[in-house]
Amino acid sequence: MLEIKDLHVRVEDKEILKGVNLTIPKGEVHAIMGRNGSGKSTLSYVMAGKEGYEITKGEVLLDGKNILDLDPNERASAGLFLAFQYPIEIPGVATMTFLKAAMNAQRKARGEDELLTPDFMREVKAAAKLLEIDNSMLKRPLNVGFSGGEKKRAEILQMALLKPKMCVFDETDSGLDIDALRIVSEGVNALRDENRSMLVITHYQRLLNYIVPDVVHVFSNGKIVKSGDKSLALELEEKGYAQYDESA
Amino acid sequence: MPAIKETIDQVKEIDLEKYKYGFETEIESDKAPKGLSEDIVRFISAKKDEPEWMLQWRLDAYKRWLTMKEPDWAKLDYPKIDFNDIYFYAAPKSTSGPKSLDEVDPELLETYKKLGIPLSEHAVLAGVEGAKIAVDAVFDSVSVVTTFREELAKDGIIFCSISEAIKEHPELIKKYLGSVVPVTDNYYSTLNCAVFTDGSFVYIPKGVRCPMELSTYFRINEKNTGQFERTLIIAEEDTYVSYLEGCTAPMRDENQLHAAVVELVALENAEIKYSTVQNWYPGNKEGVGGIYNFVTKRGDCRGDNSKISWTQVETGSAITWKYPSCILRGDGSRGEFYSIAISNGYQQIDSGTKMIHLGKNTSSKVIAKGIAAGFSDNTYRGLISAHKKAKGARNFTQCDSLLIGDKCGAHTIPYIEAKNSSVVFEHEATTSKISDDQMFYCQQRGLNEEEAVALIVNGFVRDVLQHLPMEFMVETQKLINISLEGSVG
């Protein structure tokens, strides 16, 4: 389970996160909704350990352990996964090669043996099939020349194989047409289980029709200003974010 | 602190002492007095028991060399070499020439074992079918053993040290030695002509496809020694041969000189594939020591439809000055150059190729990948030229540079000369850095910094990697990781 306690973050002189409190119990899916620039993506980057953010106060606990002092790769091996809004191109590295390197790196960090190639292939093929990813895509360099839909499917494929405890989706619906949105959402839903928590960050309600959250949080001006059940998302869609602007 | 900044800090702490091949073999050696003179040239020739014509060839070269000046056009910075402070000849005492494996000093066999080079024919024979590699091992100035000679001889292939070839196949040596790289070619090659001590000789008779990979491993062991090896490969009509070359040296505080000459001759329809993994000692983290590598490699596509392909992986040496080239003389002949050059610490590389199009419808392809880390300087220098008779000549060149950190440099210096209007030359060049975003993305998936850099670099060099023989590919991937060790995390 994930707990964020009074998290304050600055970038240069500007405070971006102003006291975020959030608890996601095991097995639950939470959504954070907010306008562009409200600090949602910053929250996901700070959780994953990206450079360039100054944490002035607060903690992020994964299963009771503060992860803010860990390197990004250590957080990944501890079970944190971030699906990027804009997945990064890795030229010359076949998707398959990347998957194997990532899986083995995490296994190594946890003191497990490297995967045997036949087992790896079997796992990848099964997961890829579910996401309608064909073999030729697995041979192409990761994210290079991928369409928006292919990039997001590749993200979910990585998530399926790395089996994280805590998944964060940063604007996963951006750049997706309706078919791709369905495939990606089905991929995510297939990974929902009682031991895995998820945080879906979005500014459109649309995605939440597919990935139905247990709890919805409204994010405004660097913190959570309201929480509720899935109906809160529909209400937001109707009335907009403006009503929360004052609360900052 | 951003990842790139951290990378730089870690580069500062780079531990080049990790150089895996930095051990020294304690073996008695037989050396010529230090320095260079006509007497030394005579001494080397006499040591090798050479015929008079060979001695004369060397002396002519020496006289010529005395009139030449060290070139200074390369983007390299190093103190002047004192040629009187170098031993031009050193040989392990127990080995006066190549012998069968049983007679080789066990210390030497142990050295090559440590280097991961199989010199035992039995061990290789017992291995997987098709994995056979014939090896010529050169230790300091002499060839210590050549494996699989009998088996190759069944097809009429000659694979031996150049010293033996001078004695046993003088007609071939007289015809071809210096026919691709003339005695007067350049300062270092002329020096090599005067003092070369050993190297490999390959002759593939007409119509034969060489059944196994041939390879030479060069090892500099002695202190203050120069290694001047000479390789000559002749591929007669309708032949194919793939040749691999590997180089290592112990760690030394002094700079050691290596000035080799490699000549390739491909006759009609012949194909020569020459691959090098150069991993000479690069010097320590302050830039002290390391090999000065001044090499002249040239292939002559003398026959129609012949093909020469150079693939090189350059990770070692303090200074690298090297331009494996092709003379595309035969009509329809083809030259290729695939290069990976990695520099770290204070290494300096000025390397590239020359494709000289002389025949009609000749074609060439150049793919060069330079990776610079630490405080190193990495220059690609290439010449593509077409003679006025080279109608329909085509070239495609792609040069990509990757920078790790911001204290290193990458430079691309292409020269293009087209003397007729039917030529099509294409040149593409890129320079990039490993971005913080790429590093973060890889790390988010669980790779540590070092693993992330290795993965990204391996992706960067992939187009070249796939041209290496299978045996070298895995070794090269590992070598890339080792070379960049300490450039991050």
XYZ file of C-alpha atoms in Angstrom:
737
model
C 0.000 0.000 0.000
C 1.004 3.580 -0.696
C 0.973 6.501 1.709
C 1.919 10.055 0.835
C 2.227 12.277 3.892
C 2.273 16.062 3.745
C 4.459 16.162 0.645
C 5.911 19.554 -0.286
C 8.001 19.934 -3.445
C 9.721 22.901 -5.064
C 11.218 23.429 -8.475
C 13.708 26.258 -8.227
C 11.820 28.966 -6.336
C 8.347 27.745 -7.016
C 6.407 25.458 -4.714
C 4.551 22.947 -6.876
C 3.222 20.448 -4.333
C 1.852 22.075 -1.210
C 1.123 19.316 1.231
C -0.197 16.243 -0.570
C -1.811 13.568 1.596
C -2.940 10.368 -0.040
C -3.388 6.764 1.060
C -4.072 3.980 -1.423
C -4.741 0.652 0.294
C -3.766 -2.631 -1.336
C -5.977 -3.619 -4.233
C -7.589 -0.194 -4.706
C -7.590 2.006 -7.776
C -7.550 5.744 -7.140
C -7.818 8.537 -9.661
C -6.402 12.030 -9.428
C -8.115 14.604 -11.601
C -7.025 18.163 -12.090
C -6.298 20.747 -14.707
C -3.097 21.031 -16.650
C -0.424 22.639 -14.532
C -1.993 21.715 -11.223
C 1.046 19.597 -10.283
C -0.318 16.126 -11.073
C 2.611 15.039 -13.232
C 5.079 16.451 -10.712
C 3.572 14.129 -8.138
C 4.170 11.100 -10.361
C 7.774 12.138 -11.141
C 8.586 12.780 -7.495
C 7.216 9.376 -6.565
C 9.389 7.718 -9.214
C 12.502 9.708 -8.254
C 13.146 11.986 -11.214
C 15.942 14.527 -10.735
C 15.281 18.246 -10.495
C 12.696 18.372 -7.715
C 13.444 19.562 -4.234
C 11.439 17.802 -1.567
C 11.123 20.239 1.300
C 8.833 18.185 3.499
C 6.929 14.935 3.689
C 7.230 11.234 2.964
C 6.210 8.686 0.383
C 5.837 5.243 1.917
C 5.563 2.033 -0.048
C 4.499 -0.791 2.253
C 5.526 1.325 5.211
C 9.011 2.135 3.882
C 9.995 5.664 2.879
C 11.197 5.466 -0.715
C 12.285 9.075 -1.156
C 15.935 8.271 -0.407
C 16.092 5.459 -2.933
C 17.423 5.708 -6.502
C 14.778 5.433 -9.212
C 15.874 1.883 -10.050
C 15.660 0.859 -6.400
C 12.116 2.198 -6.231
C 11.297 0.240 -9.388
C 12.671 -2.958 -7.884
C 10.680 -2.248 -4.718
C 7.564 -2.437 -6.884
C 6.809 1.064 -8.138
C 5.933 1.471 -11.797
C 5.257 4.694 -13.672
C 3.497 4.568 -17.047
C 4.838 7.693 -18.766
C 2.713 10.288 -20.462
C 5.411 10.566 -23.137
C 7.364 7.284 -23.250
C 11.018 7.846 -24.166
C 12.657 6.493 -27.344
C 15.588 4.132 -26.920
C 17.148 3.896 -30.426
C 18.716 0.604 -31.465
C 17.413 -1.313 -28.457
C 14.748 -3.802 -29.532
C 11.663 -3.740 -27.316
C 12.287 -7.395 -26.497
C 15.878 -6.656 -25.446
C 14.735 -3.804 -23.258
C 12.084 -5.946 -21.562
C 14.603 -8.630 -20.761
C 17.155 -6.142 -19.444
C 14.551 -4.518 -17.185
C 13.149 -7.782 -15.876
C 16.585 -9.190 -15.152
C 17.783 -5.972 -13.534
C 14.874 -6.087 -11.112
C 15.368 -9.772 -10.444
C 19.052 -9.159 -9.770
C 18.214 -6.309 -7.378
C 15.903 -8.644 -5.485
C 18.517 -11.395 -5.390
C 16.713 -13.673 -7.824
C 18.194 -15.670 -10.712
C 18.103 -14.352 -14.264
C 15.189 -15.476 -16.387
C 15.761 -18.338 -18.766
C 15.159 -17.283 -22.348
C 12.352 -19.792 -23.089
C 10.452 -18.733 -19.950
C 10.944 -15.095 -20.816
C 9.694 -15.598 -24.376
C 6.613 -17.431 -23.170
C 5.755 -14.694 -20.690
C 6.271 -11.891 -23.190
C 4.203 -13.576 -25.883
C 1.283 -14.175 -23.531
C 1.291 -10.601 -22.232
C 1.762 -9.126 -25.712
C -1.191 -11.069 -27.093
C -3.540 -9.546 -24.557
C -2.449 -6.063 -25.625
C -2.665 -6.923 -29.337
C 1.076 -6.352 -29.733
C 2.559 -8.422 -32.539
C 6.032 -9.903 -32.835
C 7.267 -7.322 -35.298
C 6.633 -4.558 -32.778
C 8.670 -6.429 -30.169
C 11.614 -6.441 -32.564
C 11.488 -2.706 -33.227
C 13.566 -0.321 -31.103
C 11.551 0.697 -28.053
C 9.178 3.610 -28.742
C 11.090 4.659 -31.879
C 8.521 5.491 -34.540
C 5.738 3.983 -32.415
C 2.287 5.527 -32.788
C 0.654 7.036 -29.700
C -1.319 3.845 -29.179
C 1.721 1.601 -29.630
C 3.700 3.598 -27.087
C 1.011 3.283 -24.434
C 0.511 -0.408 -25.136
C 4.265 -0.910 -24.780
C 4.066 0.802 -21.387
C 1.321 -1.538 -20.209
C 3.258 -4.516 -21.566
C 6.230 -3.527 -19.426
C 3.967 -3.161 -16.449
C 2.420 -6.575 -17.035
C 5.861 -8.189 -17.123
C 7.430 -6.295 -14.234
C 4.459 -7.062 -11.968
C 4.679 -3.952 -9.773
C 2.813 -3.503 -6.485
C 2.055 0.133 -7.182
C 1.263 1.434 -10.650
C 1.051 5.105 -11.514
C -0.500 6.100 -14.844
C 0.402 9.607 -15.922
C -2.162 10.855 -18.465
C -2.189 7.448 -20.080
C -5.184 8.404 -22.208
C -3.406 11.285 -23.945
C -2.817 10.642 -27.625
C -5.113 7.611 -27.747
C -7.991 7.088 -30.128
C -11.027 5.222 -28.901
C -9.820 1.762 -29.992
C -6.402 2.194 -28.429
C -8.033 3.502 -25.266
C -10.112 0.328 -25.062
C -7.103 -1.966 -25.570
C -4.970 -0.114 -23.030
C -7.784 -0.022 -20.465
C -8.488 -3.717 -20.878
C -4.789 -4.336 -20.358
C -4.836 -2.321 -17.159
C -8.039 -3.917 -15.891
C -6.578 -7.373 -16.443
C -3.796 -6.399 -14.028
C -6.087 -5.239 -11.265
C -5.846 -7.554 -8.317
C -6.060 -7.541 -4.563
C -2.326 -7.110 -4.057
C -1.783 -4.282 -6.507
C -2.622 -0.606 -6.007
C -3.082 1.834 -8.856
C -3.095 5.585 -9.243
C -4.608 6.977 -12.441
C -3.714 10.593 -13.171
C -5.861 12.281 -15.797
C -7.678 15.465 -16.597
C -10.441 13.786 -18.596
C -13.219 11.761 -17.126
C -13.232 9.622 -20.298
C -10.519 7.219 -19.144
C -12.406 6.527 -15.926
C -15.302 5.040 -17.900
C -12.887 2.274 -18.809
C -10.739 2.055 -15.711
C -13.310 2.503 -12.991
C -11.711 3.883 -9.813
C -12.615 3.109 -6.210
C -11.806 6.648 -5.124
C -11.516 9.926 -7.046
C -9.416 12.855 -5.776
C -9.574 16.366 -7.114
C -6.182 18.033 -7.388
C -5.868 21.792 -7.463
C -2.990 24.145 -6.902
C -0.607 21.530 -5.534
C -2.838 19.484 -3.298
C -5.872 17.265 -3.012
C -8.914 19.405 -2.350
C -11.720 16.871 -2.444
C -12.112 13.088 -2.461
C -15.130 10.957 -3.250
C -16.352 7.913 -5.120
C -16.496 7.553 -8.907
C -19.477 9.888 -9.170
C -17.135 12.751 -8.310
C -15.529 12.330 -11.716
C -18.868 12.729 -13.459
C -19.652 15.782 -11.413
C -16.310 17.312 -12.379
C -16.999 16.608 -16.023
C -20.233 18.504 -15.729
C -19.241 21.461 -13.564
C -15.546 21.831 -14.347
C -12.584 22.553 -12.084
C -13.329 26.224 -11.510
C -15.296 25.614 -8.327
C -12.100 24.303 -6.680
C -9.824 27.130 -7.730
C -10.661 29.199 -4.684
C -9.833 26.477 -2.229
C -6.119 26.913 -2.858
C 21.739 16.651 -8.854
C 20.823 15.896 -12.475
C 21.950 12.553 -13.830
C 24.328 14.110 -16.329
C 26.095 16.074 -13.621
C 26.399 12.929 -11.616
C 27.759 11.139 -14.658
C 30.495 13.718 -14.941
C 31.398 13.345 -11.299
C 31.617 9.662 -11.692
C 33.683 9.985 -14.797
C 36.129 11.969 -12.699
C 36.506 8.977 -10.465
C 36.862 6.694 -13.418
C 38.950 3.730 -12.590
C 40.796 2.738 -15.664
C 42.941 0.514 -13.486
C 40.099 -1.907 -13.896
C 41.638 -2.733 -17.270
C 41.084 -6.439 -17.355
C 44.154 -7.382 -19.358
C 46.589 -5.352 -17.282
C 48.616 -8.251 -15.957
C 52.235 -8.824 -16.851
C 53.812 -12.135 -17.699
C 57.149 -12.804 -16.037
C 59.119 -14.284 -18.815
C 62.730 -13.918 -19.780
C 63.192 -12.041 -22.966
C 65.750 -11.481 -25.568
C 66.010 -7.833 -26.505
C 67.871 -5.686 -28.961
C 69.601 -2.642 -27.456
C 67.363 0.380 -27.071
C 66.996 2.848 -29.874
C 66.966 2.831 -33.634
C 69.873 2.754 -36.078
C 70.922 0.901 -39.185
C 72.535 -1.658 -36.878
C 69.232 -2.333 -35.170
C 67.575 -2.918 -38.529
C 70.356 -5.358 -39.377
C 70.017 -6.962 -35.941
C 66.283 -7.592 -36.416
C 66.793 -8.988 -39.887
C 69.605 -11.233 -38.650
C 67.509 -12.427 -35.665
C 64.887 -13.486 -38.134
C 67.428 -15.127 -40.344
C 66.118 -13.196 -43.310
C 67.349 -13.346 -46.886
C 69.488 -10.491 -48.173
C 66.701 -8.952 -50.309
C 64.552 -8.518 -47.236
C 67.333 -6.799 -45.328
C 67.860 -4.482 -48.291
C 64.131 -3.663 -48.344
C 64.271 -2.782 -44.670
C 67.398 -0.648 -45.027
C 65.894 1.282 -47.927
C 62.849 1.957 -45.793
C 65.009 3.047 -42.866
C 66.922 5.520 -45.051
C 63.673 6.866 -46.367
C 62.234 7.165 -42.864
C 65.173 9.302 -41.748
C 64.087 11.928 -44.278
C 60.448 11.942 -43.179
C 58.624 14.056 -40.631
C 56.116 12.938 -38.058
C 52.650 13.997 -39.249
C 50.864 16.571 -37.111
C 47.561 17.049 -38.907
C 45.573 14.743 -36.658
C 43.550 16.116 -33.768
C 45.854 14.455 -31.276
C 48.015 15.940 -28.578
C 50.938 13.961 -27.195
C 54.585 14.572 -26.379
C 57.120 13.854 -29.091
C 58.089 10.210 -29.270
C 61.731 9.528 -28.472
C 62.577 6.723 -30.845
C 65.869 6.158 -29.060
C 64.096 5.212 -25.873
C 62.283 2.247 -27.362
C 63.242 -1.377 -27.706
C 62.525 -2.313 -31.277
C 62.873 -6.009 -30.719
C 61.853 -8.217 -27.806
C 61.151 -11.917 -27.896
C 60.341 -14.443 -25.196
C 63.645 -16.246 -24.695
C 62.321 -19.737 -24.949
C 60.720 -19.144 -28.305
C 62.839 -18.541 -31.307
C 59.991 -18.993 -33.727
C 56.592 -20.597 -34.084
C 56.500 -24.195 -33.020
C 53.883 -26.782 -32.336
C 51.802 -26.229 -29.226
C 53.714 -28.848 -27.224
C 56.892 -26.835 -27.445
C 55.432 -23.500 -26.408
C 56.436 -22.136 -23.005
C 53.608 -22.936 -20.563
C 53.851 -19.355 -19.224
C 52.875 -18.105 -22.653
C 50.008 -20.529 -23.011
C 48.825 -19.416 -19.577
C 48.940 -15.789 -20.706
C 46.758 -16.471 -23.686
C 44.432 -18.539 -21.547
C 44.009 -15.550 -19.237
C 43.208 -13.453 -22.287
C 40.509 -15.934 -23.202
C 42.187 -17.008 -26.426
C 42.012 -20.692 -27.225
C 45.400 -21.904 -28.369
C 44.697 -25.548 -27.769
C 43.406 -27.165 -30.927
C 42.002 -30.084 -28.971
C 39.878 -27.946 -26.711
C 38.441 -26.155 -29.692
C 37.943 -29.359 -31.621
C 36.026 -30.799 -28.710
C 33.768 -27.767 -28.750
C 30.735 -26.939 -30.812
C 30.883 -27.694 -34.514
C 31.594 -24.607 -36.562
C 33.181 -22.692 -33.723
C 36.680 -23.364 -34.957
C 39.058 -20.453 -35.115
C 42.651 -20.693 -36.219
C 44.873 -18.419 -34.146
C 48.268 -16.826 -34.717
C 49.503 -15.520 -31.370
C 52.065 -12.726 -31.440
C 53.875 -11.970 -28.168
C 55.918 -8.763 -28.176
C 57.911 -9.046 -31.354
C 57.394 -12.639 -32.416
C 54.720 -15.083 -33.360
C 54.646 -17.838 -30.732
C 52.237 -20.294 -32.233
C 49.819 -20.697 -35.094
C 47.053 -23.236 -34.703
C 45.161 -25.353 -37.256
C 47.866 -24.982 -39.867
C 47.726 -28.549 -41.094
C 43.981 -28.517 -41.443
C 44.085 -25.290 -43.429
C 46.927 -26.580 -45.580
C 44.624 -29.328 -46.874
C 42.783 -26.620 -48.807
C 46.046 -25.020 -49.862
C 45.560 -22.141 -47.433
C 48.735 -20.705 -45.996
C 48.361 -19.277 -42.496
C 51.637 -18.598 -40.729
C 53.772 -15.863 -39.273
C 55.121 -13.320 -41.721
C 58.685 -14.292 -40.725
C 58.097 -17.821 -41.914
C 56.400 -16.597 -45.061
C 59.476 -14.503 -45.940
C 61.588 -17.642 -45.806
C 59.160 -20.162 -47.211
C 57.091 -18.178 -49.699
C 59.464 -15.461 -50.928
C 57.747 -15.274 -54.334
C 54.450 -14.212 -52.699
C 56.159 -11.798 -50.329
C 58.184 -10.177 -53.093
C 55.076 -9.824 -55.215
C 52.702 -8.451 -52.593
C 54.548 -6.954 -49.612
C 54.405 -3.174 -49.929
C 52.130 -3.405 -52.951
C 49.160 -1.905 -51.111
C 50.929 0.320 -48.604
C 54.091 1.469 -50.433
C 57.320 1.634 -48.446
C 57.168 5.412 -48.714
C 53.524 5.748 -47.697
C 53.722 7.528 -44.371
C 55.993 8.111 -41.407
C 54.759 5.210 -39.307
C 54.303 2.724 -42.107
C 57.816 3.423 -43.394
C 59.153 2.925 -39.869
C 57.258 -0.349 -39.758
C 58.896 -1.475 -43.024
C 62.308 -0.974 -41.462
C 61.702 -2.646 -38.124
C 58.652 -4.890 -38.342
C 59.275 -7.986 -36.308
C 56.388 -10.305 -36.959
C 52.750 -10.607 -37.851
C 50.485 -12.881 -39.789
C 50.458 -14.040 -43.360
C 47.426 -15.480 -45.105
C 47.158 -16.818 -48.615
C 43.868 -18.178 -49.934
C 44.327 -20.024 -53.241
C 41.930 -19.589 -56.154
C 38.417 -20.842 -55.615
C 38.748 -21.611 -51.909
C 36.339 -20.450 -49.258
C 38.274 -20.454 -46.003
C 36.493 -22.990 -43.773
C 37.153 -21.242 -40.474
C 37.745 -17.802 -39.014
C 41.423 -16.866 -38.944
C 42.664 -14.674 -36.171
C 45.704 -13.028 -34.695
C 46.102 -11.923 -31.110
C 48.731 -9.325 -30.414
C 50.130 -8.915 -26.950
C 52.712 -6.350 -25.868
C 54.361 -7.529 -22.659
C 57.862 -6.054 -22.420
C 58.473 -2.581 -21.003
C 59.404 0.243 -23.381
C 58.830 -1.984 -26.319
C 57.509 -0.973 -29.639
C 55.392 -3.489 -31.437
C 55.612 -3.302 -35.184
C 53.661 -6.024 -36.762
C 52.983 -6.618 -40.357
C 50.026 -8.482 -41.711
C 49.511 -9.482 -45.299
C 46.411 -11.217 -46.608
C 46.093 -12.318 -50.194
C 42.787 -13.600 -51.499
C 43.069 -15.056 -54.974
C 40.164 -15.146 -57.435
C 36.817 -16.452 -56.194
C 37.736 -16.751 -52.529
C 36.398 -15.749 -49.171
C 38.177 -15.236 -45.878
C 37.181 -13.753 -42.543
C 39.994 -12.576 -40.321
C 39.859 -11.361 -36.725
C 42.439 -9.368 -34.864
C 42.617 -8.727 -31.123
C 45.098 -6.664 -29.104
C 45.933 -6.253 -25.407
C 48.824 -5.070 -23.255
C 49.751 -4.865 -19.553
C 49.359 -1.634 -17.614
C 52.476 0.520 -17.780
C 53.295 4.001 -16.619
C 55.208 4.688 -19.813
C 53.639 5.018 -23.187
C 54.288 2.143 -25.509
C 54.393 2.450 -29.249
C 52.475 0.275 -31.642
C 52.845 0.938 -35.351
C 51.411 -1.812 -37.484
C 50.831 -2.180 -41.178
C 48.115 -4.379 -42.601
C 47.801 -5.002 -46.312
C 44.926 -6.821 -47.962
C 44.785 -7.861 -51.590
C 41.496 -9.067 -53.069
C 41.584 -10.374 -56.617
C 38.593 -10.952 -58.892
C 35.440 -11.978 -57.005
C 37.357 -12.349 -53.763
C 35.969 -11.184 -50.464
C 37.973 -10.310 -47.362
C 36.289 -9.494 -44.112
C 38.691 -8.037 -41.552
C 37.518 -7.452 -38.000
C 39.486 -5.866 -35.202
C 38.819 -5.585 -31.516
C 41.487 -3.219 -30.284
C 41.772 -3.143 -26.533
C 45.300 -1.939 -25.880
C 45.901 -0.454 -22.433
C 44.325 3.036 -22.508
C 46.362 4.636 -19.708
C 45.224 5.339 -16.161
C 42.631 7.806 -14.961
C 45.094 10.701 -15.025
C 45.996 9.842 -18.595
C 49.403 8.378 -17.664
C 50.667 5.479 -19.736
C 48.797 3.638 -22.428
C 49.584 2.574 -25.944
C 50.252 4.957 -28.813
C 48.568 3.233 -31.681
C 49.628 4.436 -35.128
C 48.355 1.974 -37.632
C 48.155 1.863 -41.394
C 45.575 -0.557 -42.717
C 44.673 -0.679 -46.347
C 42.915 -3.078 -48.634
C 43.239 -3.194 -52.392
C 40.202 -4.448 -54.302
C 42.447 -5.275 -57.206
C 40.098 -7.552 -59.086
C 36.676 -6.868 -60.558
C 33.740 -7.465 -58.216
C 35.986 -7.978 -55.249
C 34.986 -6.846 -51.804
C 36.819 -5.749 -48.688
C 35.078 -5.017 -45.461
C 36.692 -3.544 -42.359
C 34.934 -3.775 -39.028
C 36.653 -2.273 -36.040
C 35.909 -1.907 -32.368
C 38.338 0.550 -30.818
C 38.184 0.736 -27.052
C 41.807 0.869 -25.921
C 45.021 2.890 -26.520
C 45.909 6.329 -25.196
C 46.276 7.596 -28.764
C 44.670 6.033 -31.804
C 45.650 7.124 -35.299
C 44.093 4.718 -37.706
C 42.273 4.838 -41.050
C 41.538 1.406 -42.510
C 40.984 2.118 -46.178
C 39.930 0.535 -49.447
C 41.275 1.143 -52.906
C 38.416 0.221 -55.197
C 40.416 -0.516 -58.297
C 38.464 -3.373 -59.868
C 35.213 -2.549 -61.662
C 32.191 -3.237 -59.500
C 34.327 -3.672 -56.415
C 32.967 -2.790 -53.020
C 34.469 -1.415 -49.812
C 32.890 -1.268 -46.393
C 33.949 0.274 -43.118
C 32.045 -0.285 -39.913
C 33.499 1.261 -36.808
C 32.790 1.608 -33.136
C 35.249 3.892 -31.372
C 34.866 4.363 -27.639
C 37.016 6.801 -25.708
C 36.989 7.381 -21.973
C 39.383 8.940 -19.451
C 41.991 10.948 -21.394
C 41.994 8.787 -24.492
C 42.334 10.460 -27.876
C 41.074 8.891 -31.055
C 41.537 10.208 -34.574
C 40.219 7.464 -36.792
C 38.176 6.883 -39.889
C 38.584 5.528 -43.373
C 39.461 6.310 -46.946
C 37.450 4.944 -49.841
C 39.311 5.549 -53.078
C 37.048 4.838 -56.038
C 39.094 4.102 -59.152
C 37.049 1.490 -61.053
C 33.654 1.786 -62.703
C 30.510 1.170 -60.672
C 32.412 0.792 -57.456
C 30.520 1.259 -54.238
C 31.372 1.867 -50.625
C 29.607 2.165 -47.349
C 30.841 3.754 -44.129
C 29.096 3.522 -40.794
C 31.080 5.040 -37.933
C 29.880 5.301 -34.360
C 31.953 7.317 -31.921
C 31.264 7.328 -28.203
C 33.129 9.810 -26.044
C 33.095 9.874 -22.246
C 35.282 11.405 -19.546
C 37.826 13.901 -20.864
C 38.407 12.092 -24.115
C 38.495 13.398 -27.656
C 36.999 11.351 -30.439
C 37.428 12.381 -34.076
C 36.122 10.736 -37.206
C 38.175 11.636 -40.261
C 37.174 10.187 -43.593
C 37.998 10.634 -47.248
C 35.695 9.533 -50.039
C 37.164 10.142 -53.452
C 36.244 9.209 -57.001
C 38.733 9.251 -59.871
C 37.546 10.622 -63.184
C 37.309 7.087 -64.583
C 35.215 5.886 -61.633
C 31.905 6.295 -63.439
C 28.877 5.439 -61.372
C 30.756 5.354 -58.088
C 28.519 5.383 -55.046
C 29.155 5.983 -51.392
C 26.984 6.167 -48.362
C 28.518 7.492 -45.153
C 26.889 7.730 -41.780
C 28.756 9.136 -38.776
C 27.096 9.255 -35.422
C 28.632 10.530 -32.217
C 27.362 10.029 -28.722
C 28.640 12.118 -25.832
C 28.548 11.046 -22.208
C 29.127 14.008 -19.907
C 30.295 17.458 -21.031
C 34.091 17.319 -20.727
C 34.596 15.164 -23.795
C 34.599 16.025 -27.471
C 33.358 14.441 -30.687
C 34.372 15.725 -34.099
C 33.521 14.667 -37.629
C 35.816 15.685 -40.458
C 34.669 14.340 -43.816
C 36.593 14.981 -47.043
C 34.830 14.351 -50.341
C 36.369 14.526 -53.820
C 34.366 13.671 -56.908
C 36.184 14.028 -60.213
C 33.364 12.912 -62.475
C 29.724 13.851 -62.611
C 28.142 10.401 -62.409
C 29.112 9.948 -58.782
C 26.576 9.705 -55.976
C 27.993 10.350 -52.525
C 25.775 10.634 -49.467
C 26.892 11.760 -46.051
C 24.871 11.803 -42.872
C 26.130 12.811 -39.469
C 24.567 13.180 -36.038
C 25.810 14.091 -32.595
C 23.758 13.300 -29.540
C 23.981 12.929 -25.814
C 22.422 10.358 -23.573
C 19.557 12.409 -22.228
C 18.453 12.638 -18.611
C 15.034 11.499 -19.796
C 16.459 8.313 -21.303
C 18.385 7.600 -18.125
C 15.344 8.214 -15.929
C 13.140 6.057 -18.125
C 15.567 3.111 -17.988
C 16.067 3.533 -14.265
C 12.316 3.627 -13.681
C 12.237 0.167 -15.208
C 14.857 -1.085 -12.778
C 18.185 -0.639 -14.577
C 20.910 1.053 -12.547
C 22.867 3.918 -14.131
C 25.647 1.737 -15.437
C 23.250 -0.812 -16.921
C 21.232 1.986 -18.480
C 24.273 3.552 -20.170
C 25.462 0.165 -21.418
C 22.031 -0.600 -22.879
C 21.742 2.776 -24.590
C 25.286 2.560 -25.974
C 24.723 -0.968 -27.219
C 21.618 0.307 -29.001
C 23.624 3.174 -30.473
C 26.225 0.838 -31.997
C 23.815 -1.868 -33.093
C 24.121 -1.237 -36.858
C 27.845 -1.875 -36.575
C 27.715 -4.682 -34.050
C 25.745 -6.866 -36.392
C 28.607 -6.841 -38.907
C 30.961 -8.511 -36.450
C 31.502 -12.251 -36.581
C 29.420 -14.048 -33.973
C 32.470 -14.900 -31.862
C 33.327 -11.222 -31.515
C 29.842 -9.875 -31.017
C 29.329 -11.117 -27.477
C 32.903 -10.245 -26.531
C 32.389 -6.752 -27.921
C 29.183 -6.152 -26.016
C 31.016 -7.071 -22.821
C 33.956 -4.913 -23.795
C 31.685 -1.914 -24.352
C 30.321 -2.368 -20.852
C 33.823 -2.645 -19.372
C 35.120 0.380 -21.296
C 32.320 2.536 -20.001
C 32.577 1.187 -16.486
C 33.108 4.100 -14.175
C 31.783 6.568 -16.745
C 28.647 6.373 -14.596
C 27.448 4.778 -11.352
